């Protein structure tokens, strides 16, 4: 029974830990889809969802239409992501996005730590062989989480109390059976 109690405690602990930063690189919530930026078309995804004060990630795909009208990734561009609070309460953050390699060529990754809640304007600047351009989007940043999910803590505590109660009831029942078995007259089972 102690092994299962330890398992319940471990599961309860796992549910109370804050989620780790999402393994963001190369995905997330779409913010821009084929947005024009000079001669380029930009796509942008963000994580986590929703943004909170703290670490955020932006993935940008830079494309250009080929002669047949297909979007083709542009490698070797310079991409800068500017995160600026619309209320001016904090300084804008300017991040040079790093391009992926291999199959990730044409995808650019930017990480920033946002210091304040509120609406932030995200501006993406791109410069490459065909020219330069910019586009962007606004995003509402929520306050930081406390890191503890109190609903899960309460559920875990309730589960532990339930397991402890069942364990206690089983022990009492076994003790009563043992005591009543020793009090039976000889010859009876």
PDB file of C-alpha atoms in Angstrom:
ATOM      1  CA  UNK A   1       0.000   0.000   0.000  1.00  0.00           C
ATOM      2  CA  UNK A   2       2.933   2.334   0.652  1.00  0.00           C
ATOM      3  CA  UNK A   3       4.049   1.941  -2.974  1.00  0.00           C
ATOM      4  CA  UNK A   4       0.674   3.091  -4.291  1.00  0.00           C
ATOM      5  CA  UNK A   5       0.630   5.985  -1.825  1.00  0.00           C
ATOM      6  CA  UNK A   6       4.034   7.084  -3.128  1.00  0.00           C
ATOM      7  CA  UNK A   7       2.692   6.848  -6.688  1.00  0.00           C
ATOM      8  CA  UNK A   8      -0.286   9.054  -5.764  1.00  0.00           C
ATOM      9  CA  UNK A   9       2.025  11.568  -4.120  1.00  0.00           C
ATOM     10  CA  UNK A  10       4.252  11.658  -7.207  1.00  0.00           C
ATOM     11  CA  UNK A  11       1.258  12.153  -9.524  1.00  0.00           C
ATOM     12  CA  UNK A  12      -0.075  14.891  -7.264  1.00  0.00           C
ATOM     13  CA  UNK A  13       3.288  16.656  -7.358  1.00  0.00           C
ATOM     14  CA  UNK A  14       3.452  16.452 -11.163  1.00  0.00           C
ATOM     15  CA  UNK A  15       0.039  18.083 -11.490  1.00  0.00           C
ATOM     16  CA  UNK A  16       0.978  20.970  -9.221  1.00  0.00           C
ATOM     17  CA  UNK A  17       4.170  21.964 -11.013  1.00  0.00           C
ATOM     18  CA  UNK A  18       3.934  24.829 -13.490  1.00  0.00           C
ATOM     19  CA  UNK A  19       4.087  23.777 -17.119  1.00  0.00           C
ATOM     20  CA  UNK A  20       7.551  23.946 -18.623  1.00  0.00           C
ATOM     21  CA  UNK A  21       8.096  26.402 -21.422  1.00  0.00           C
ATOM     22  CA  UNK A  22       6.601  24.957 -24.534  1.00  0.00           C
ATOM     23  CA  UNK A  23       9.088  23.477 -26.917  1.00  0.00           C
ATOM     24  CA  UNK A  24       8.327  26.374 -29.151  1.00  0.00           C
ATOM     25  CA  UNK A  25      10.733  26.338 -32.026  1.00  0.00           C
ATOM     26  CA  UNK A  26       8.787  25.953 -35.245  1.00  0.00           C
ATOM     27  CA  UNK A  27       5.133  26.254 -34.322  1.00  0.00           C
ATOM     28  CA  UNK A  28       2.546  27.836 -32.131  1.00  0.00           C
ATOM     29  CA  UNK A  29      -0.500  30.031 -32.587  1.00  0.00           C
ATOM     30  CA  UNK A  30      -0.725  31.669 -36.021  1.00  0.00           C
ATOM     31  CA  UNK A  31      -0.546  35.475 -35.855  1.00  0.00           C
ATOM     32  CA  UNK A  32       0.203  36.334 -39.496  1.00  0.00           C
ATOM     33  CA  UNK A  33      -0.700  34.355 -42.588  1.00  0.00           C
ATOM     34  CA  UNK A  34       0.768  35.522 -45.895  1.00  0.00           C
ATOM     35  CA  UNK A  35       1.061  39.122 -44.655  1.00  0.00           C
ATOM     36  CA  UNK A  36       2.747  41.357 -47.237  1.00  0.00           C
ATOM     37  CA  UNK A  37       6.066  42.918 -46.187  1.00  0.00           C
ATOM     38  CA  UNK A  38       7.650  44.640 -49.178  1.00  0.00           C
ATOM     39  CA  UNK A  39       8.422  41.954 -51.762  1.00  0.00           C
ATOM     40  CA  UNK A  40       7.905  39.146 -49.209  1.00  0.00           C
ATOM     41  CA  UNK A  41       5.025  37.312 -47.608  1.00  0.00           C
ATOM     42  CA  UNK A  42       5.403  36.648 -43.878  1.00  0.00           C
ATOM     43  CA  UNK A  43       3.873  34.011 -41.672  1.00  0.00           C
ATOM     44  CA  UNK A  44       4.255  34.244 -37.892  1.00  0.00           C
ATOM     45  CA  UNK A  45       3.469  31.897 -35.009  1.00  0.00           C
ATOM     46  CA  UNK A  46       3.827  32.571 -31.292  1.00  0.00           C
ATOM     47  CA  UNK A  47       4.118  30.557 -28.098  1.00  0.00           C
ATOM     48  CA  UNK A  48       3.068  30.149 -25.383  1.00  0.00           C
ATOM     49  CA  UNK A  49      -0.667  30.654 -25.670  1.00  0.00           C
ATOM     50  CA  UNK A  50      -1.637  33.017 -24.163  1.00  0.00           C
ATOM     51  CA  UNK A  51       1.405  35.223 -23.686  1.00  0.00           C
ATOM     52  CA  UNK A  52       2.125  36.117 -20.077  1.00  0.00           C
ATOM     53  CA  UNK A  53       4.779  38.331 -18.551  1.00  0.00           C
ATOM     54  CA  UNK A  54       7.998  36.415 -19.060  1.00  0.00           C
ATOM     55  CA  UNK A  55       9.430  34.404 -21.929  1.00  0.00           C
ATOM     56  CA  UNK A  56       7.765  34.467 -25.347  1.00  0.00           C
ATOM     57  CA  UNK A  57       8.753  32.968 -28.675  1.00  0.00           C
ATOM     58  CA  UNK A  58       8.025  34.057 -32.254  1.00  0.00           C
ATOM     59  CA  UNK A  59       8.640  31.968 -35.370  1.00  0.00           C
ATOM     60  CA  UNK A  60       8.628  33.837 -38.687  1.00  0.00           C
ATOM     61  CA  UNK A  61       8.572  32.257 -42.152  1.00  0.00           C
ATOM     62  CA  UNK A  62       9.755  34.522 -44.963  1.00  0.00           C
ATOM     63  CA  UNK A  63       8.445  33.559 -48.412  1.00  0.00           C
ATOM     64  CA  UNK A  64       8.294  34.976 -51.886  1.00  0.00           C
ATOM     65  CA  UNK A  65       6.110  33.836 -54.751  1.00  0.00           C
ATOM     66  CA  UNK A  66       7.913  32.126 -57.592  1.00  0.00           C
ATOM     67  CA  UNK A  67       6.969  32.471 -61.281  1.00  0.00           C
ATOM     68  CA  UNK A  68       4.247  29.830 -60.835  1.00  0.00           C
ATOM     69  CA  UNK A  69       2.657  31.621 -57.858  1.00  0.00           C
ATOM     70  CA  UNK A  70       3.933  29.206 -55.205  1.00  0.00           C
ATOM     71  CA  UNK A  71       5.297  30.456 -51.906  1.00  0.00           C
ATOM     72  CA  UNK A  72       8.983  29.573 -51.626  1.00  0.00           C
ATOM     73  CA  UNK A  73      11.028  30.057 -48.445  1.00  0.00           C
ATOM     74  CA  UNK A  74      13.665  32.779 -48.470  1.00  0.00           C
ATOM     75  CA  UNK A  75      16.933  31.865 -46.818  1.00  0.00           C
ATOM     76  CA  UNK A  76      19.578  34.385 -45.843  1.00  0.00           C
ATOM     77  CA  UNK A  77      17.211  37.256 -45.010  1.00  0.00           C
ATOM     78  CA  UNK A  78      17.735  39.516 -42.020  1.00  0.00           C
ATOM     79  CA  UNK A  79      14.702  39.355 -39.735  1.00  0.00           C
ATOM     80  CA  UNK A  80      14.234  41.552 -36.693  1.00  0.00           C
ATOM     81  CA  UNK A  81      11.310  41.288 -34.285  1.00  0.00           C
ATOM     82  CA  UNK A  82      10.457  44.371 -32.208  1.00  0.00           C
ATOM     83  CA  UNK A  83       8.240  43.934 -29.142  1.00  0.00           C
ATOM     84  CA  UNK A  84       6.891  47.308 -27.980  1.00  0.00           C
ATOM     85  CA  UNK A  85       4.262  48.009 -25.300  1.00  0.00           C
ATOM     86  CA  UNK A  86       1.545  50.245 -26.714  1.00  0.00           C
ATOM     87  CA  UNK A  87       1.323  52.224 -23.446  1.00  0.00           C
ATOM     88  CA  UNK A  88       5.044  53.084 -23.507  1.00  0.00           C
ATOM     89  CA  UNK A  89       5.521  51.736 -19.977  1.00  0.00           C
ATOM     90  CA  UNK A  90       8.571  49.684 -21.001  1.00  0.00           C
ATOM     91  CA  UNK A  91      11.301  50.069 -23.571  1.00  0.00           C
ATOM     92  CA  UNK A  92      10.805  48.225 -26.865  1.00  0.00           C
ATOM     93  CA  UNK A  93      12.767  44.997 -27.187  1.00  0.00           C
ATOM     94  CA  UNK A  94      14.594  44.496 -30.488  1.00  0.00           C
ATOM     95  CA  UNK A  95      15.538  40.879 -31.265  1.00  0.00           C
ATOM     96  CA  UNK A  96      17.474  39.632 -34.293  1.00  0.00           C
ATOM     97  CA  UNK A  97      15.786  36.379 -35.316  1.00  0.00           C
ATOM     98  CA  UNK A  98      18.029  33.383 -35.966  1.00  0.00           C
ATOM     99  CA  UNK A  99      17.448  31.382 -39.137  1.00  0.00           C
ATOM    100  CA  UNK A 100      16.979  27.649 -38.935  1.00  0.00           C
ATOM    101  CA  UNK A 101      19.164  25.311 -40.962  1.00  0.00           C
ATOM    102  CA  UNK A 102      18.408  22.393 -43.262  1.00  0.00           C
ATOM    103  CA  UNK A 103      14.673  21.837 -43.510  1.00  0.00           C
ATOM    104  CA  UNK A 104      14.168  24.873 -41.259  1.00  0.00           C
ATOM    105  CA  UNK A 105      15.845  27.287 -43.702  1.00  0.00           C
ATOM    106  CA  UNK A 106      13.536  30.242 -44.313  1.00  0.00           C
ATOM    107  CA  UNK A 107      12.180  30.026 -40.746  1.00  0.00           C
ATOM    108  CA  UNK A 108      13.474  32.575 -38.253  1.00  0.00           C
ATOM    109  CA  UNK A 109      13.231  32.265 -34.459  1.00  0.00           C
ATOM    110  CA  UNK A 110      13.100  35.113 -31.924  1.00  0.00           C
ATOM    111  CA  UNK A 111      12.903  34.833 -28.128  1.00  0.00           C
ATOM    112  CA  UNK A 112      12.210  37.681 -25.726  1.00  0.00           C
ATOM    113  CA  UNK A 113      11.300  38.250 -22.092  1.00  0.00           C
ATOM    114  CA  UNK A 114       8.379  40.655 -21.765  1.00  0.00           C
ATOM    115  CA  UNK A 115       8.521  42.611 -18.489  1.00  0.00           C
ATOM    116  CA  UNK A 116       4.948  43.914 -18.269  1.00  0.00           C
ATOM    117  CA  UNK A 117       1.331  42.982 -18.964  1.00  0.00           C
ATOM    118  CA  UNK A 118      -0.722  44.932 -21.480  1.00  0.00           C
ATOM    119  CA  UNK A 119      -1.035  45.243 -25.221  1.00  0.00           C
ATOM    120  CA  UNK A 120       2.233  44.845 -27.119  1.00  0.00           C
ATOM    121  CA  UNK A 121       2.843  45.733 -30.753  1.00  0.00           C
ATOM    122  CA  UNK A 122       5.000  43.144 -32.489  1.00  0.00           C
ATOM    123  CA  UNK A 123       6.710  44.507 -35.608  1.00  0.00           C
ATOM    124  CA  UNK A 124       8.608  42.206 -37.946  1.00  0.00           C
ATOM    125  CA  UNK A 125      11.249  43.782 -40.172  1.00  0.00           C
ATOM    126  CA  UNK A 126      12.654  41.765 -43.071  1.00  0.00           C
ATOM    127  CA  UNK A 127      15.473  42.575 -45.470  1.00  0.00           C
ATOM    128  CA  UNK A 128      16.785  40.324 -48.209  1.00  0.00           C
ATOM    129  CA  UNK A 129      18.001  40.188 -51.818  1.00  0.00           C
ATOM    130  CA  UNK A 130      14.649  41.335 -53.231  1.00  0.00           C
ATOM    131  CA  UNK A 131      14.280  44.319 -50.867  1.00  0.00           C
ATOM    132  CA  UNK A 132      12.841  45.039 -47.445  1.00  0.00           C
ATOM    133  CA  UNK A 133       9.488  45.371 -45.725  1.00  0.00           C
ATOM    134  CA  UNK A 134       7.670  45.199 -42.439  1.00  0.00           C
ATOM    135  CA  UNK A 135       4.417  44.034 -40.956  1.00  0.00           C
ATOM    136  CA  UNK A 136       3.148  43.237 -37.493  1.00  0.00           C
ATOM    137  CA  UNK A 137       0.390  42.414 -35.091  1.00  0.00           C
ATOM    138  CA  UNK A 138      -0.778  43.404 -31.614  1.00  0.00           C
ATOM    139  CA  UNK A 139      -0.935  40.921 -28.768  1.00  0.00           C
ATOM    140  CA  UNK A 140      -2.355  41.198 -25.263  1.00  0.00           C
ATOM    141  CA  UNK A 141       0.117  40.016 -22.621  1.00  0.00           C
ATOM    142  CA  UNK A 142      -1.404  38.716 -19.388  1.00  0.00           C
ATOM    143  CA  UNK A 143       0.154  39.002 -15.910  1.00  0.00           C
ATOM    144  CA  UNK A 144       2.525  36.224 -14.857  1.00  0.00           C
ATOM    145  CA  UNK A 145       1.016  33.107 -13.353  1.00  0.00           C
ATOM    146  CA  UNK A 146       1.717  32.188  -9.764  1.00  0.00           C
ATOM    147  CA  UNK A 147       3.181  28.883 -10.922  1.00  0.00           C
ATOM    148  CA  UNK A 148       0.824  26.803  -8.775  1.00  0.00           C
ATOM    149  CA  UNK A 149      -2.438  25.441 -10.115  1.00  0.00           C
ATOM    150  CA  UNK A 150      -4.523  25.526  -6.937  1.00  0.00           C
ATOM    151  CA  UNK A 151      -7.397  23.544  -8.454  1.00  0.00           C
ATOM    152  CA  UNK A 152      -5.032  20.659  -9.138  1.00  0.00           C
ATOM    153  CA  UNK A 153      -3.517  20.987  -5.673  1.00  0.00           C
ATOM    154  CA  UNK A 154      -7.012  20.696  -4.165  1.00  0.00           C
ATOM    155  CA  UNK A 155      -7.889  17.721  -6.375  1.00  0.00           C
ATOM    156  CA  UNK A 156      -4.595  16.030  -5.480  1.00  0.00           C
ATOM    157  CA  UNK A 157      -5.169  16.627  -1.782  1.00  0.00           C
ATOM    158  CA  UNK A 158      -8.703  15.235  -2.094  1.00  0.00           C
ATOM    159  CA  UNK A 159      -7.377  12.140  -3.866  1.00  0.00           C
ATOM    160  CA  UNK A 160      -4.752  11.633  -1.147  1.00  0.00           C
ATOM    161  CA  UNK A 161      -7.391  11.931   1.574  1.00  0.00           C
ATOM    162  CA  UNK A 162      -9.576   9.426  -0.291  1.00  0.00           C
ATOM    163  CA  UNK A 163      -6.683   6.949  -0.628  1.00  0.00           C
ATOM    164  CA  UNK A 164      -5.752   7.391   3.028  1.00  0.00           C
ATOM    165  CA  UNK A 165      -9.393   6.819   4.049  1.00  0.00           C
ATOM    166  CA  UNK A 166      -9.676   3.658   1.983  1.00  0.00           C
ATOM    167  CA  UNK A 167      -6.376   2.397   3.391  1.00  0.00           C
ATOM    168  CA  UNK A 168      -7.487   3.098   6.963  1.00  0.00           C
ATOM    169  CA  UNK A 169     -10.859   1.406   6.409  1.00  0.00           C
ATOM    170  CA  UNK A 170      -9.154  -1.669   4.928  1.00  0.00           C
ATOM    171  CA  UNK A 171      -6.774  -1.927   7.903  1.00  0.00           C
ATOM    172  CA  UNK A 172      -9.636  -1.663  10.396  1.00  0.00           C
ATOM    173  CA  UNK A 173     -11.619  -4.273   8.508  1.00  0.00           C
ATOM    174  CA  UNK A 174      -8.638  -6.653   8.478  1.00  0.00           C
ATOM    175  CA  UNK A 175      -8.037  -6.049  12.208  1.00  0.00           C
ATOM    176  CA  UNK A 176     -11.716  -6.789  13.028  1.00  0.00           C
ATOM    177  CA  UNK A 177     -11.608 -10.012  11.014  1.00  0.00           C
ATOM    178  CA  UNK A 178      -8.439 -11.070  12.803  1.00  0.00           C
ATOM    179  CA  UNK A 179      -9.942 -10.275  16.230  1.00  0.00           C
ATOM    180  CA  UNK A 180     -13.281 -11.977  15.505  1.00  0.00           C
ATOM    181  CA  UNK A 181     -11.470 -15.047  14.114  1.00  0.00           C
ATOM    182  CA  UNK A 182      -9.570 -15.517  17.390  1.00  0.00           C
ATOM    183  CA  UNK A 183     -12.793 -15.293  19.445  1.00  0.00           C
ATOM    184  CA  UNK A 184     -14.703 -18.075  17.635  1.00  0.00           C
ATOM    185  CA  UNK A 185     -15.247 -21.312  19.585  1.00  0.00           C
ATOM    186  CA  UNK A 186     -13.015 -24.215  18.704  1.00  0.00           C
ATOM    187  CA  UNK A 187     -14.310 -26.504  15.981  1.00  0.00           C
ATOM    188  CA  UNK A 188     -16.033 -23.750  14.021  1.00  0.00           C
ATOM    189  CA  UNK A 189     -14.612 -22.026  11.023  1.00  0.00           C
TER     190      UNK A 189
END
